[in-house]
Coordinates of C-alpha atoms in Angstrom, one line a residue:
Chain A
M1 CA 113.7 90.3 115.3
G2 CA 116.6 90.9 112.9
N3 CA 114.9 90.9 109.7
G4 CA 113.6 93.5 107.4
G5 CA 113.5 97.3 108.9
G6 CA 117.1 97.7 109.1
S7 CA 118.2 96.2 106.1
G8 CA 118.8 98.1 102.8
G9 CA 119.6 101.8 102.4
G10 CA 119.3 104.1 99.6
M11 CA 115.8 104.4 98.4
H12 CA 115.0 102.2 101.5
S13 CA 116.3 104.7 104.0
R14 CA 112.7 106.0 105.2
I15 CA 111.7 102.6 106.2
V16 CA 113.4 102.0 109.7
G17 CA 112.9 98.8 111.8
T18 CA 111.6 99.5 115.5
S19 CA 110.4 96.4 116.2
R20 CA 110.9 95.2 119.6
F21 CA 110.3 91.2 119.1
E22 CA 113.0 88.8 119.9
T23 CA 111.4 86.6 117.3
S24 CA 108.8 87.9 114.9
P25 CA 105.5 86.4 115.4
S26 CA 105.4 85.3 111.8
V27 CA 107.4 82.4 113.0
L28 CA 106.1 82.1 116.7
L29 CA 102.4 82.4 116.2
R30 CA 102.1 80.4 113.0
A31 CA 99.9 77.5 113.2
G32 CA 102.2 74.2 112.0
A33 CA 101.5 70.5 111.6
R34 CA 101.1 69.9 115.2
F35 CA 99.0 73.0 115.9
R36 CA 96.5 72.7 118.9
L37 CA 94.3 75.6 120.0
E38 CA 94.1 74.5 123.6
D39 CA 98.2 74.8 123.8
V40 CA 98.3 78.6 123.2
D41 CA 97.8 80.7 126.3
P42 CA 95.5 83.9 125.7
D43 CA 97.3 85.6 128.2
S44 CA 100.6 85.0 126.6
T45 CA 103.1 87.4 124.8
P46 CA 105.1 85.0 122.5
G47 CA 108.5 86.9 121.5
F48 CA 108.1 90.2 123.3
S49 CA 109.4 90.6 127.0
G50 CA 108.6 94.1 127.2
T51 CA 105.9 95.8 129.4
K52 CA 102.2 97.1 128.3
E53 CA 103.8 100.6 128.0
E54 CA 106.6 99.1 125.7
G55 CA 104.3 97.3 123.7
A56 CA 102.2 100.6 122.9
A57 CA 105.3 102.6 122.3
A58 CA 106.4 99.8 119.9
L59 CA 102.9 100.4 118.2
L60 CA 103.3 103.6 117.3
A61 CA 106.9 103.4 116.5
S62 CA 106.1 101.1 113.8
D63 CA 103.2 102.9 112.7
G64 CA 105.5 104.9 109.8
E65 CA 107.2 101.3 108.7
L66 CA 103.9 99.7 108.1
D67 CA 102.6 102.8 106.1
A68 CA 105.9 103.5 104.3
L69 CA 105.9 100.0 102.9
Q70 CA 102.3 100.6 101.8
E71 CA 103.1 103.2 99.9
R72 CA 105.8 101.5 98.3
L73 CA 103.3 98.6 97.3
F74 CA 101.0 100.9 95.8
A75 CA 103.5 102.8 94.1
A76 CA 104.9 99.5 92.3
S77 CA 101.4 98.4 91.3
R78 CA 101.3 101.7 89.2
V79 CA 103.9 100.2 87.1
G80 CA 102.3 96.5 86.7
A81 CA 103.4 95.1 90.2
R82 CA 100.8 92.8 90.9
D83 CA 101.0 92.4 94.4
S84 CA 98.8 92.7 97.1
L85 CA 98.0 92.0 100.9
L86 CA 95.0 90.5 102.4
L87 CA 94.5 90.3 106.1
I88 CA 91.6 88.0 107.3
L89 CA 90.2 88.6 110.9
Q90 CA 88.7 86.1 112.8
A91 CA 87.8 85.8 116.2
M92 CA 85.2 85.3 118.9
D93 CA 83.0 88.9 120.2
T94 CA 85.1 91.2 121.6
A95 CA 88.3 89.6 120.8
G96 CA 89.6 93.1 119.5
K97 CA 89.0 92.8 115.5
G98 CA 87.7 96.4 115.7
G99 CA 91.1 97.4 117.6
I100 CA 93.2 95.8 115.1
V101 CA 91.8 97.9 112.4
R102 CA 91.4 101.1 114.4
H103 CA 95.2 100.8 115.5
V104 CA 96.9 98.8 113.5
I105 CA 95.2 99.5 110.3
G106 CA 94.7 103.0 111.1
A107 CA 98.0 104.0 110.8
V108 CA 97.6 103.6 107.0
D109 CA 96.6 106.0 104.5
P110 CA 93.1 105.3 103.8
Q111 CA 93.9 105.6 100.0
G112 CA 96.1 102.0 100.4
I113 CA 93.2 100.3 102.6
E114 CA 89.8 98.1 101.4
H115 CA 88.4 97.3 104.5
H116 CA 85.1 95.3 104.6
A117 CA 83.1 93.6 107.3
F118 CA 81.2 90.4 106.5
K119 CA 78.0 90.2 108.3
A120 CA 75.3 88.1 107.9
P121 CA 74.5 87.2 104.0
T122 CA 72.2 89.0 102.4
A123 CA 69.6 87.3 100.1
E124 CA 71.6 87.9 97.1
E125 CA 74.8 86.6 98.9
R126 CA 72.8 83.2 99.8
A127 CA 71.8 82.5 96.3
H128 CA 75.5 82.3 95.4
D129 CA 78.4 79.9 96.6
F130 CA 79.8 80.9 100.0
L131 CA 82.8 82.2 98.3
W132 CA 81.2 84.6 96.1
R133 CA 80.9 87.5 97.9
V134 CA 84.4 86.9 99.6
A135 CA 85.8 86.9 95.8
R136 CA 84.1 90.4 95.0
R137 CA 85.9 91.8 98.0
L138 CA 89.5 90.9 97.2
P139 CA 92.0 94.1 97.4
E140 CA 93.3 95.4 94.4
D141 CA 96.7 95.3 93.2
G142 CA 98.9 97.6 95.5
I143 CA 96.3 97.4 98.5
I144 CA 96.1 96.2 101.9
G145 CA 92.7 94.4 101.8
V146 CA 91.1 93.6 105.6
F147 CA 88.0 91.3 105.9
D148 CA 86.5 91.4 109.4
R149 CA 85.4 87.6 109.6
S150 CA 85.1 86.2 106.1
H151 CA 84.6 82.9 104.4
Y152 CA 85.7 81.1 107.5
E153 CA 82.3 82.1 109.3
D154 CA 80.7 79.5 106.8
V155 CA 82.5 76.7 108.4
L156 CA 82.8 78.1 112.1
V157 CA 79.0 79.2 112.5
H158 CA 77.6 76.8 110.3
R159 CA 79.3 74.0 112.0
V160 CA 78.6 75.0 115.6
R161 CA 74.9 76.1 114.8
G162 CA 74.5 73.5 112.5
L163 CA 73.7 75.6 109.5
S164 CA 75.1 73.2 106.9
A165 CA 75.5 69.8 106.5
P166 CA 78.4 68.0 107.7
E167 CA 79.3 67.3 103.8
E168 CA 78.8 70.2 102.6
I169 CA 81.0 71.6 105.5
E170 CA 83.7 69.2 104.7
R171 CA 83.4 70.5 100.7
R172 CA 84.3 73.6 102.1
Y173 CA 87.2 73.1 103.8
A174 CA 88.7 71.8 100.4
A175 CA 87.0 74.7 98.3
I176 CA 88.7 77.4 100.9
R177 CA 92.3 75.4 100.0
R178 CA 91.5 76.1 96.5
F179 CA 90.4 79.1 96.6
E180 CA 92.8 80.6 98.4
E181 CA 95.4 79.1 96.2
L182 CA 94.0 80.7 93.1
V183 CA 94.2 84.1 95.3
V184 CA 97.6 83.8 96.1
G185 CA 98.7 82.7 92.3
G186 CA 97.4 86.1 91.4
G187 CA 99.5 87.9 93.8
T188 CA 97.7 88.3 97.1
R189 CA 99.6 87.7 100.4
I190 CA 97.0 86.2 102.5
I191 CA 97.7 86.4 106.4
K192 CA 94.8 84.8 108.3
V193 CA 94.5 85.7 112.1
M194 CA 92.3 84.2 114.8
L195 CA 93.0 86.9 117.8
H196 CA 92.1 83.8 120.7
I197 CA 91.1 85.2 123.9
S198 CA 89.7 82.9 127.1
K199 CA 86.5 82.7 128.0
D200 CA 86.8 84.6 131.1
E201 CA 88.2 87.6 129.4
Q202 CA 85.1 87.7 127.0
R203 CA 82.7 87.9 130.2
A204 CA 85.0 90.7 131.4
R205 CA 84.9 92.9 128.3
L206 CA 81.4 92.1 127.6
A207 CA 80.5 93.5 131.5
A208 CA 83.0 96.5 130.8
R209 CA 80.2 97.2 127.9
L210 CA 77.3 97.0 130.0
D211 CA 79.1 100.0 132.1
R212 CA 79.3 102.1 129.6
P213 CA 76.2 104.3 127.9
D214 CA 78.8 104.4 125.1
K215 CA 79.4 101.3 124.9
Y216 CA 75.8 99.7 124.8
W217 CA 75.1 99.9 121.3
K218 CA 78.1 97.2 121.0
F219 CA 76.3 94.6 123.2
S220 CA 73.5 92.4 122.4
P221 CA 71.9 89.9 124.7
G222 CA 72.7 86.9 121.8
D223 CA 76.3 88.0 122.9
I224 CA 76.0 85.9 126.0
D225 CA 73.6 83.0 124.4
E226 CA 76.7 82.4 122.3
R227 CA 78.9 81.7 125.1
R228 CA 77.2 78.6 125.5
H229 CA 78.9 77.2 122.4
W230 CA 82.7 78.5 123.6
D231 CA 83.8 74.9 123.4
G232 CA 82.4 74.2 120.3
Y233 CA 83.8 77.2 118.5
M234 CA 86.9 76.4 120.1
E235 CA 86.2 72.9 118.2
A236 CA 85.3 74.4 115.0
Y237 CA 88.7 76.6 115.1
Q238 CA 90.6 73.9 115.6
I239 CA 89.5 71.9 112.7
A240 CA 89.3 74.9 110.6
I241 CA 93.0 75.9 110.9
E242 CA 94.1 72.0 110.5
R243 CA 92.2 71.6 107.2
T244 CA 93.0 75.5 105.5
R245 CA 96.4 76.4 106.8
S246 CA 98.8 76.1 104.1
D247 CA 102.2 77.5 103.1
D248 CA 101.0 79.9 101.2
A249 CA 98.1 81.1 103.6
P250 CA 99.2 80.6 107.0
W251 CA 97.2 80.7 110.0
Y252 CA 98.4 82.9 113.2
V253 CA 97.1 82.4 116.3
V254 CA 97.2 85.7 118.2
P255 CA 97.0 85.2 122.1
A256 CA 94.5 88.7 122.5
N257 CA 93.7 89.0 126.5
K258 CA 96.3 91.5 126.1
K259 CA 95.3 93.9 123.5
W260 CA 98.4 95.8 123.3
Y261 CA 100.0 92.4 122.4
A262 CA 97.8 91.4 119.6
R263 CA 98.2 94.6 117.9
I264 CA 101.9 94.8 117.6
A265 CA 102.1 90.8 116.4
V266 CA 99.5 91.8 113.7
Q267 CA 101.0 94.8 113.0
Q268 CA 104.2 92.6 112.4
L269 CA 103.2 89.8 110.7
L270 CA 102.1 92.8 108.1
I271 CA 105.5 94.4 108.1
D272 CA 107.1 90.9 107.5
A273 CA 104.7 89.9 104.7
L274 CA 105.3 93.5 103.0
H275 CA 109.0 92.9 103.3
G276 CA 108.9 89.4 101.8
I277 CA 106.8 91.6 98.8
D278 CA 110.0 94.0 98.9
P279 CA 107.9 96.7 96.8
Q280 CA 110.3 99.0 94.9
W281 CA 110.0 102.9 94.0
P282 CA 109.2 102.7 90.1
A283 CA 112.0 104.1 88.1
P284 CA 110.9 107.2 86.1
A285 CA 109.3 106.5 82.3
F286 CA 110.4 109.8 81.6
D287 CA 113.9 112.0 81.5
V288 CA 113.4 113.7 84.5
A289 CA 116.1 116.9 83.0
E290 CA 113.7 116.7 80.2
Q291 CA 110.8 117.1 82.3
R292 CA 112.3 119.7 84.7
R293 CA 112.7 122.0 81.5
R294 CA 109.6 121.3 80.5
L295 CA 108.0 122.5 83.5
A296 CA 110.3 125.7 84.2
D297 CA 108.8 126.8 81.0
S298 CA 105.2 125.9 81.7
Chain B
M1 CA 84.4 129.4 116.3
G2 CA 82.2 128.8 119.6
N3 CA 79.9 126.3 118.4
G4 CA 79.6 122.4 118.8
G5 CA 83.0 120.8 120.5
G6 CA 82.6 122.5 123.9
S7 CA 78.8 122.1 124.3
G8 CA 76.8 119.6 125.9
G9 CA 77.8 117.4 128.9
G10 CA 77.6 113.8 130.2
M11 CA 77.4 111.5 127.0
H12 CA 79.5 114.5 125.1
S13 CA 82.3 114.6 127.2
R14 CA 84.5 112.7 125.4
I15 CA 84.2 115.4 122.1
V16 CA 86.0 118.4 123.4
G17 CA 86.4 121.3 121.0
T18 CA 89.8 122.1 120.1
S19 CA 89.4 124.7 117.0
R20 CA 91.6 127.7 116.7
F21 CA 89.5 129.2 114.1
E22 CA 88.1 132.6 115.1
T23 CA 85.2 132.3 112.9
S24 CA 84.8 128.9 111.0
P25 CA 85.4 127.8 107.3
S26 CA 81.9 126.6 107.2
V27 CA 81.0 130.2 107.1
L28 CA 84.6 131.9 105.9
L29 CA 85.0 129.4 102.5
R30 CA 81.4 128.7 101.5
A31 CA 80.5 129.8 97.6
G32 CA 77.7 132.6 98.1
A33 CA 75.5 134.1 95.4
R34 CA 78.1 136.6 94.2
F35 CA 81.1 134.1 94.3
R36 CA 84.1 135.0 92.2
L37 CA 87.1 131.9 92.2
E38 CA 89.4 134.9 91.1
D39 CA 88.4 136.7 94.9
V40 CA 89.9 133.6 96.5
D41 CA 93.8 133.9 97.4
P42 CA 95.2 130.8 97.3
D43 CA 98.0 131.8 99.8
S44 CA 95.5 133.1 102.5
T45 CA 94.2 131.5 105.8
P46 CA 90.7 132.7 106.7
G47 CA 89.7 132.3 110.1
F48 CA 93.3 131.2 111.3
S49 CA 95.9 133.6 112.4
G50 CA 98.1 131.2 113.5
T51 CA 101.7 129.8 112.3
K52 CA 102.1 126.9 110.4
E53 CA 103.3 124.9 113.5
E54 CA 99.9 126.3 115.2
G55 CA 97.7 124.7 112.3
A56 CA 99.4 121.4 112.4
A57 CA 99.0 121.5 116.3
A58 CA 95.4 122.2 115.8
L59 CA 95.0 119.3 113.3
L60 CA 96.4 116.9 115.6
A61 CA 94.2 118.9 118.6
S62 CA 91.2 117.8 116.5
D63 CA 91.8 114.2 115.3
G64 CA 90.3 113.0 118.1
E65 CA 87.0 115.2 118.3
L66 CA 86.4 114.3 114.5
D67 CA 87.0 110.3 115.2
A68 CA 84.6 110.4 118.4
L69 CA 81.6 112.4 116.3
Q70 CA 82.2 109.6 113.5
E71 CA 81.9 106.7 115.9
R72 CA 78.5 108.1 117.3
L73 CA 77.4 108.6 113.9
F74 CA 78.2 104.9 113.5
A75 CA 76.5 103.9 116.4
A76 CA 73.4 105.9 115.9
S77 CA 72.9 104.2 112.5
R78 CA 73.0 100.7 114.2
V79 CA 69.3 101.5 115.7
G80 CA 67.6 103.1 112.6
A81 CA 69.5 106.6 112.3
R82 CA 69.7 107.2 108.2
D83 CA 72.7 109.8 108.6
S84 CA 76.0 110.0 106.7
L85 CA 78.4 112.5 105.4
L86 CA 79.9 112.9 101.9
L87 CA 82.9 114.8 101.3
I88 CA 83.4 115.6 97.6
L89 CA 87.4 116.8 96.8
Q90 CA 88.0 118.1 93.9
A91 CA 91.3 120.1 92.5
M92 CA 93.9 120.7 90.0
D93 CA 96.7 118.2 90.3
T94 CA 98.9 118.5 93.5
A95 CA 96.9 120.6 95.2
G96 CA 96.5 118.3 98.0
K97 CA 93.4 116.0 97.9
G98 CA 95.8 112.7 98.8
G99 CA 97.1 115.0 101.7
I100 CA 93.4 115.4 103.1
V101 CA 92.9 111.9 102.8
R102 CA 95.9 110.9 104.6
H103 CA 96.2 113.5 107.5
V104 CA 92.3 114.3 107.8
I105 CA 90.4 111.2 107.2
G106 CA 93.3 109.2 108.3
A107 CA 92.5 110.1 111.9
V108 CA 89.2 108.7 111.8
D109 CA 88.6 104.8 112.1
P110 CA 88.8 102.9 108.7
Q111 CA 85.6 101.6 109.7
G112 CA 83.8 104.6 109.7
I113 CA 85.3 105.5 106.1
E114 CA 84.5 105.1 102.5
H115 CA 86.9 106.2 100.3
H116 CA 86.9 106.0 96.4
A117 CA 89.1 107.3 93.8
F118 CA 87.1 108.3 90.8
K119 CA 89.6 107.7 87.8
A120 CA 89.0 107.9 83.9
P121 CA 85.7 105.8 83.5
T122 CA 85.8 102.0 82.3
A123 CA 83.8 100.7 79.3
E124 CA 80.9 99.6 81.5
E125 CA 80.7 103.1 83.2
R126 CA 80.7 104.7 80.0
A127 CA 77.7 102.9 79.0
H128 CA 76.0 104.2 81.6
D129 CA 74.8 108.0 82.6
F130 CA 77.6 109.8 84.3
L131 CA 75.8 109.7 87.8
W132 CA 75.5 105.7 87.7
R133 CA 79.1 105.0 88.9
V134 CA 78.8 107.7 91.3
A135 CA 75.4 106.5 92.8
R136 CA 77.1 102.9 93.5
R137 CA 79.7 104.5 95.8
L138 CA 77.2 106.6 98.1
P139 CA 78.2 106.1 101.9
E140 CA 76.0 103.6 103.9
D141 CA 74.0 105.1 107.2
G142 CA 76.7 106.0 109.7
I143 CA 80.0 106.3 107.5
I144 CA 82.1 109.2 105.7
G145 CA 82.2 108.7 102.4
V146 CA 85.0 110.2 100.8
F147 CA 84.9 110.9 96.7
D148 CA 88.6 112.0 95.6
R149 CA 87.2 113.1 92.1
S150 CA 83.5 112.6 91.2
H151 CA 80.7 113.5 88.7
Y152 CA 82.3 116.8 88.9
E153 CA 84.9 115.7 86.2
D154 CA 82.0 115.2 83.9
V155 CA 81.5 118.9 83.9
L156 CA 84.9 120.3 84.4
V157 CA 87.5 118.2 82.1
H158 CA 84.6 117.7 79.6
R159 CA 84.4 121.1 79.2
V160 CA 87.9 122.1 79.0
R161 CA 88.7 119.5 76.8
G162 CA 85.2 119.1 74.9
L163 CA 84.5 115.7 75.5
S164 CA 80.9 116.4 75.7
A165 CA 78.7 118.8 73.7
P166 CA 77.7 122.3 75.3
E167 CA 74.4 121.0 75.7
E168 CA 75.0 118.0 77.3
I169 CA 77.3 119.8 79.8
E170 CA 74.4 122.2 80.4
R171 CA 72.1 119.3 81.1
R172 CA 74.5 117.7 83.6
Y173 CA 74.5 120.9 85.8
A174 CA 70.6 120.7 86.6
A175 CA 71.3 116.7 86.4
I176 CA 73.6 117.3 89.4
R177 CA 71.7 119.5 91.3
R178 CA 68.5 117.2 91.4
F179 CA 71.0 114.0 92.2
E180 CA 72.4 115.7 95.2
E181 CA 69.1 116.9 96.2
L182 CA 67.9 113.2 96.2
V183 CA 70.9 112.3 98.1
V184 CA 70.6 115.0 100.7
G185 CA 67.0 113.9 101.0
G186 CA 68.0 110.5 102.0
G187 CA 70.1 111.5 104.6
T188 CA 73.6 112.4 103.5
R189 CA 75.3 115.3 104.3
I190 CA 77.1 116.7 101.3
I191 CA 80.4 118.8 101.4
K192 CA 81.8 119.5 98.3
V193 CA 85.3 121.1 98.6
M194 CA 87.4 122.5 95.8
L195 CA 91.2 123.0 97.1
H196 CA 92.5 126.1 95.4
I197 CA 96.6 126.5 94.5
S198 CA 98.0 129.1 92.1
K199 CA 99.6 128.0 88.8
D200 CA 102.8 128.9 90.6
E201 CA 102.6 126.7 93.2
Q202 CA 101.6 123.9 91.2
R203 CA 104.7 124.4 89.5
A204 CA 106.6 124.2 92.6
R205 CA 105.1 121.0 93.6
L206 CA 105.5 119.3 90.3
A207 CA 109.3 120.3 90.6
A208 CA 109.5 118.9 94.2
R209 CA 108.2 115.3 92.9
L210 CA 110.8 115.6 90.1
D211 CA 113.2 116.2 92.8
R212 CA 112.7 112.7 94.8
P213 CA 112.7 109.4 93.3
D214 CA 110.2 108.0 95.9
K215 CA 108.0 110.9 94.2
Y216 CA 108.6 110.2 90.5
W217 CA 105.6 107.4 90.5
K218 CA 103.1 110.4 91.2
F219 CA 104.4 112.5 88.0
S220 CA 103.4 112.2 84.6
P221 CA 104.8 114.3 81.7
G222 CA 100.9 114.8 80.6
D223 CA 100.9 116.8 84.0
I224 CA 102.7 119.7 82.3
D225 CA 100.4 119.6 79.4
E226 CA 97.3 119.5 81.7
R227 CA 98.6 123.3 82.9
R228 CA 98.3 125.0 79.4
H229 CA 94.4 124.5 80.1
W230 CA 94.8 126.2 83.7
D231 CA 92.4 129.1 82.6
G232 CA 90.0 127.1 81.0
Y233 CA 89.9 125.3 84.2
M234 CA 89.3 128.0 86.3
E235 CA 86.6 129.0 84.6
A236 CA 85.1 125.6 84.2
Y237 CA 85.3 125.9 88.3
Q238 CA 83.7 129.0 88.3
I239 CA 80.5 128.0 86.2
A240 CA 80.3 124.4 87.6
I241 CA 80.6 126.0 91.3
E242 CA 77.8 128.8 90.3
R243 CA 75.6 126.2 88.9
T244 CA 75.7 123.7 91.3
R245 CA 75.8 125.2 94.7
S246 CA 73.0 124.9 96.8
D247 CA 72.1 125.1 100.4
D248 CA 71.7 121.7 100.8
A249 CA 75.0 120.9 98.8
P250 CA 77.3 123.8 99.7
W251 CA 80.7 124.2 97.7
Y252 CA 84.0 125.4 99.9
V253 CA 86.9 126.8 98.3
V254 CA 89.5 126.3 100.2
P255 CA 93.0 128.1 99.8
A256 CA 95.6 125.3 99.4
N257 CA 98.7 126.9 98.6
K258 CA 99.5 126.4 102.1
K259 CA 98.8 122.3 102.9
W260 CA 98.2 123.0 106.8
Y261 CA 95.4 125.4 106.3
A262 CA 93.7 123.5 103.6
R263 CA 93.9 120.1 106.0
I264 CA 92.5 122.3 109.2
A265 CA 90.0 124.0 106.9
V266 CA 88.4 120.5 105.7
Q267 CA 88.8 119.1 109.3
Q268 CA 86.5 122.0 110.5
L269 CA 84.3 121.4 107.8
L270 CA 83.5 117.7 108.6
I271 CA 83.1 118.3 112.4
D272 CA 80.6 121.2 111.9
A273 CA 78.9 119.2 109.5
L274 CA 78.8 116.2 112.3
H275 CA 77.9 118.4 115.2
G276 CA 75.0 119.7 112.8
I277 CA 73.7 116.0 112.3
D278 CA 74.6 115.8 116.3
P279 CA 74.5 112.1 116.6
Q280 CA 73.4 110.4 119.8
W281 CA 74.6 107.2 121.5
P282 CA 71.7 105.0 121.5
A283 CA 69.7 104.0 124.2
P284 CA 70.3 100.6 125.5
A285 CA 67.4 98.1 123.8
F286 CA 67.6 95.9 126.9
D287 CA 67.6 95.9 130.6
V288 CA 71.4 96.3 131.6
A289 CA 71.0 94.9 135.3
E290 CA 69.5 91.8 134.0
Q291 CA 72.2 91.5 131.3
R292 CA 75.0 92.1 133.8
R293 CA 73.4 88.9 136.0
R294 CA 72.8 86.5 132.5
L295 CA 76.5 87.5 131.9
A296 CA 77.9 86.7 135.6
D297 CA 76.3 83.3 135.3
S298 CA 77.5 82.5 131.7

């Protein structure tokens, strides 16, 4: 991809670029003005011509880069930098959100991550505007926040299932834009990811859960009922992406039939965003030689 | 240690014991009735006769076991099991709390971890009893909670620095015992760890921070001032451990001059505790064959 990793020297030297992308997913997967979900092939691997094995190797090879960038982001926040990063993961069931968290986010020091899975809202949460619970989970300075589902459920499920009136859903698109604008203005980069699988791939993945006793707990008969609304969900995603994409808070639609591809793509989106922030190690707020002397005497 | 890992078959088959401990740290490092901190050699490696390299290999070899046990703990909680695990990390500066989180906890799926670093209390926290902020951070069912510092600061720092009256500190030991009893009664196993380094080792580690521009941010001149109170802190730890150790919420004092040893020791404490819970994969709440048919038609 030619950016980031290899650039810089000196204090940047620990962070070495290892991407195998010819063109970054930050460019290739971004939903633009003419975005059509139906044009995205869930089997494709944009920008990456390698094999599954090469993809798995690329994931491991960039683990350290992501971790080192987050550590530097955190260090910079200790001396006042207000930057943080928020990854919003949306997808149909089985699309691999959990695998992204485990295999991409899992490479980062747990001290640098704030992960939250949004479930059906509680009574307290329902007694507030839909953005209330989301605002409370925004990441601290220096941290990578991860939302497993998000406020987008309130325009996706609510549209498909008719849980809110059309006017209310219409209001929410605009509310989301303003809210995200505020968040970005406060120093949090937002990366919105839809993991995109095909309906057939979902069937295969659900079937696999029914084949393994250690996966039964992930299966619910309701998952099959939801499949009847597949087309409705795709339409709801199309509309939500159109209405809420912005330069500040872009949507990336990541082909996810190949789990290994989705993982390296999201990893690269995070790495690119962190290179965009370009956090620096803080200069010492003390005289190093003097502290060495004091320490020797202590 | 001979327990856990290798036992069981069938659905246990993913979890394979790999410990190289001759006797488990759960036995060797536990503070008993006659515990004396001064008897613990920070350079020692109780129960492990291997080299540093073998220790590092043992850590990696048991990563999967810890992760698999946590996943099973989480799965069991989905069908009503009320178990969770809380690791409380206390130590002098530079003793390696962060390294434990990064290298031991970092091997577990981030979705299964709730990590919290307790800093100097906020105005809101100070307006409550010292246990208030701690209670709010207890882990959910199925989760491994990690406290980087804890309510023990309120008897350690407060004693050494005279931040609370002696009667109040006395009250707190008893309050902590009752509080932890309640927490354990609610299904949370508690593992209290003091990472124990020597004063000389701390000097060397602080010096190393002064040698690396990417470590300056971890150093504060105040760290050197605190070293004057070293003996006071050791005494405060001795008393806190005596007063708050219990069968339900044991203290483990982990020699930590060798980082690699402290990591495998804490890893093994967690693995032993999870084997003690022995979480099971939930049985399906549906007819598997019927769901396979429904899925095929969907």
